[in-house]
Coordinates of C-alpha atoms in Angstrom, one line a residue:
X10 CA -5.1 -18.6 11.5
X11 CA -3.8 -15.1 10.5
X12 CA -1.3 -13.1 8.4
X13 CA 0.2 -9.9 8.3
X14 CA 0.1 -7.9 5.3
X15 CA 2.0 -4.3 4.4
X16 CA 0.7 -1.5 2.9
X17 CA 0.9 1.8 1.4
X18 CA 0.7 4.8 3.6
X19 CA -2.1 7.4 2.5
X20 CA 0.9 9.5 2.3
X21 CA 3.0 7.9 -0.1
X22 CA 0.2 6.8 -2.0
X23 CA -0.7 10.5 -2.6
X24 CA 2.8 11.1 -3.1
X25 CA 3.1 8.6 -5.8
X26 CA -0.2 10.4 -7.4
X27 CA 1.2 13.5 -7.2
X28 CA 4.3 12.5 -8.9
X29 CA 2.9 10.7 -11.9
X30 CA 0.4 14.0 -12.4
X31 CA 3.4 16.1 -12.4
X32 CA 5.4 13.6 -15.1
X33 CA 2.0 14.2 -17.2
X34 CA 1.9 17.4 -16.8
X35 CA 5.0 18.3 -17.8
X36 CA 4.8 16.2 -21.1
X37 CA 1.4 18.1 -22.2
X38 CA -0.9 15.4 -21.2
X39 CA -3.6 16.0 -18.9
X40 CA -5.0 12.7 -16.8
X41 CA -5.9 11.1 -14.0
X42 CA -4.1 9.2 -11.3
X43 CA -5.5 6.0 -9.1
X44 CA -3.2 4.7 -6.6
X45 CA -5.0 1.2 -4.7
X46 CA -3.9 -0.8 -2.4
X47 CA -3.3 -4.6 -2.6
X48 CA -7.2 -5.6 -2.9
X49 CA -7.5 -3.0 -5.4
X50 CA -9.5 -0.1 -2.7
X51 CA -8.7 3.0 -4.0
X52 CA -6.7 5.2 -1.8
X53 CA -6.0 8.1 -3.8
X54 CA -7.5 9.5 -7.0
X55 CA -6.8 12.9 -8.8
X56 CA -8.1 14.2 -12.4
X57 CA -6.4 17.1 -13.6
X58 CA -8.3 20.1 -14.9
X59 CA -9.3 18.7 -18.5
X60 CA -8.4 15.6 -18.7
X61 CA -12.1 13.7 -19.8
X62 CA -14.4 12.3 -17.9
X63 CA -13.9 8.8 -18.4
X64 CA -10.0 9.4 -17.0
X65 CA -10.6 8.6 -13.2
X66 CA -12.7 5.2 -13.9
X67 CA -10.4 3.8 -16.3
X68 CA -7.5 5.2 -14.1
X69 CA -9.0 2.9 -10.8
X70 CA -9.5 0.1 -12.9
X71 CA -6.1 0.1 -14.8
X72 CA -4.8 -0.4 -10.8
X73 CA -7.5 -2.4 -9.9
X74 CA -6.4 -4.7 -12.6
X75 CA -2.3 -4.5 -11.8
X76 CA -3.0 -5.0 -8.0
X77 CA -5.4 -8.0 -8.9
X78 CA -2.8 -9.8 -11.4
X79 CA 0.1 -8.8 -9.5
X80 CA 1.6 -7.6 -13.8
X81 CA 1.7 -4.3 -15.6
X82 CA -1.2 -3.7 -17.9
X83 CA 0.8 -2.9 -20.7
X84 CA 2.3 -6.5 -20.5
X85 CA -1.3 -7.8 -19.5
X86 CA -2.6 -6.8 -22.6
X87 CA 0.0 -8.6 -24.8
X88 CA -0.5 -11.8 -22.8
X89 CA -4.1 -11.5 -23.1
X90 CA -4.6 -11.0 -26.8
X91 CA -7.0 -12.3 -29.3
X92 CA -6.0 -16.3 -29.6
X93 CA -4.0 -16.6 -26.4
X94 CA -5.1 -18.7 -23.9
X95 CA -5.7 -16.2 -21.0
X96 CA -7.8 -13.7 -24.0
X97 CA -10.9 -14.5 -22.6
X98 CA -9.9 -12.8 -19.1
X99 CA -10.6 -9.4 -20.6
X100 CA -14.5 -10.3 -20.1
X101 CA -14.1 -9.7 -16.5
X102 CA -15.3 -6.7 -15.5
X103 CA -13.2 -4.0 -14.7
X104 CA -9.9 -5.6 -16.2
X105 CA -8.1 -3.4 -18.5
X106 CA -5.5 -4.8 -21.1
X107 CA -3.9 -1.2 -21.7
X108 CA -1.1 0.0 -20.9
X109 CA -0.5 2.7 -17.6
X110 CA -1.0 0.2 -14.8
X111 CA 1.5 -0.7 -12.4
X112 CA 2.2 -3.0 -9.3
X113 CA 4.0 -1.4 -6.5
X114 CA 5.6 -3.5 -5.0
X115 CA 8.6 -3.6 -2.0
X116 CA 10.8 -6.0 0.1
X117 CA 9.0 -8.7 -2.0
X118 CA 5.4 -7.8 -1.4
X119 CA 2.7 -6.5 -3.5
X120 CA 2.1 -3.2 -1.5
X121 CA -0.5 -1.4 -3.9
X122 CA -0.6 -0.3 -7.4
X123 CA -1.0 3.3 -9.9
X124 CA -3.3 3.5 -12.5
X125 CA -2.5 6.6 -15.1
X126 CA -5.3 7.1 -18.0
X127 CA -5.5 10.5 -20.4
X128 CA -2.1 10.1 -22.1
X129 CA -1.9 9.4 -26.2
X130 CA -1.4 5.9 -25.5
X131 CA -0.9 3.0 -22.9
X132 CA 3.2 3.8 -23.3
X133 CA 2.6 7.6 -21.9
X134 CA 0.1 6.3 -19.2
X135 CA 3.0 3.8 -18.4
X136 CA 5.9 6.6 -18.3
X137 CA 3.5 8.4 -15.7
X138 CA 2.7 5.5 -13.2
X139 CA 6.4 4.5 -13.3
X140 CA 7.5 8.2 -12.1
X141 CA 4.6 7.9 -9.7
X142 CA 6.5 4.5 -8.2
X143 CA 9.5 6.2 -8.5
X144 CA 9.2 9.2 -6.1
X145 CA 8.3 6.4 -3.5
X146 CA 10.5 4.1 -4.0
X147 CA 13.2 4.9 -1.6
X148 CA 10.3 5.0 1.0
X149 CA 9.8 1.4 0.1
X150 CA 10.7 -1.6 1.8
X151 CA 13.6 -3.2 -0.1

């Protein structure tokens, strides 16, 4: 009648923020950063100094969608495309078929997920979220 579930520390989710900011940062790109956990909750959200205004909501809901379909959104949004069968998903509200989403997952669970928007492109939101998961990964449960 009950089930365990693991999650991300506030720490490491912060960590994991932090990290993807920096990878930004240091490529000229200002954004924001939204780490969730598994239902999608936010747990952590930064916006750099300029990045615009629309950054942290599409940020949250670039995770909200990779915690939700358990896929990046880079690889959502090809699977999703105009004349597929799973196109009209991208109706829902809140799903976002662009790129810089990202599961996080560890020792076989979905634990969370980062959500990067403010880059020139889904690809350079992507390269952000995956340094975010990177800097926590050896904190993760293999």
């Amino acid at each position: 009648a009950t089930y365990a579930v693991k999650l991300l520390t506030p720490e490491a989710a912060l960590t994991a923020a932090q990290a993807a900011m920096a990878h930004c940062r240091k490529a000229g790109h200002q954004v924001a950063v939204a780490v969730v956990d598994r239902s999608g909750l936010v747990q952590v959200l930064l916006r750099d100094r300029y990045a615009g205004a629309h950054t942290p909501g599409v940020a949250t809901d670039k995770a909200w969608t990779a915690a939700s379909f358990k896929n990046s959104t880079l690889e959502f949004g090809k699977d999703t495309q105009a004349g597929k069968p799973m196109s009209g998903i991208r109706q829902v509200p809140r799903v976002i078929a662009a790129g810089g989403g990202l599961p996080i997952e560890g020792g076989g669970n979905l634990l969370g997920a980062i959500g990067v928007s403010g880059a020139p492109g889904g690809d350079a939101d992507e390269a952000c979220a995956k340094a975010g998961i990177k800097a926590i990964a050896d904190s993760l449960e293999f």
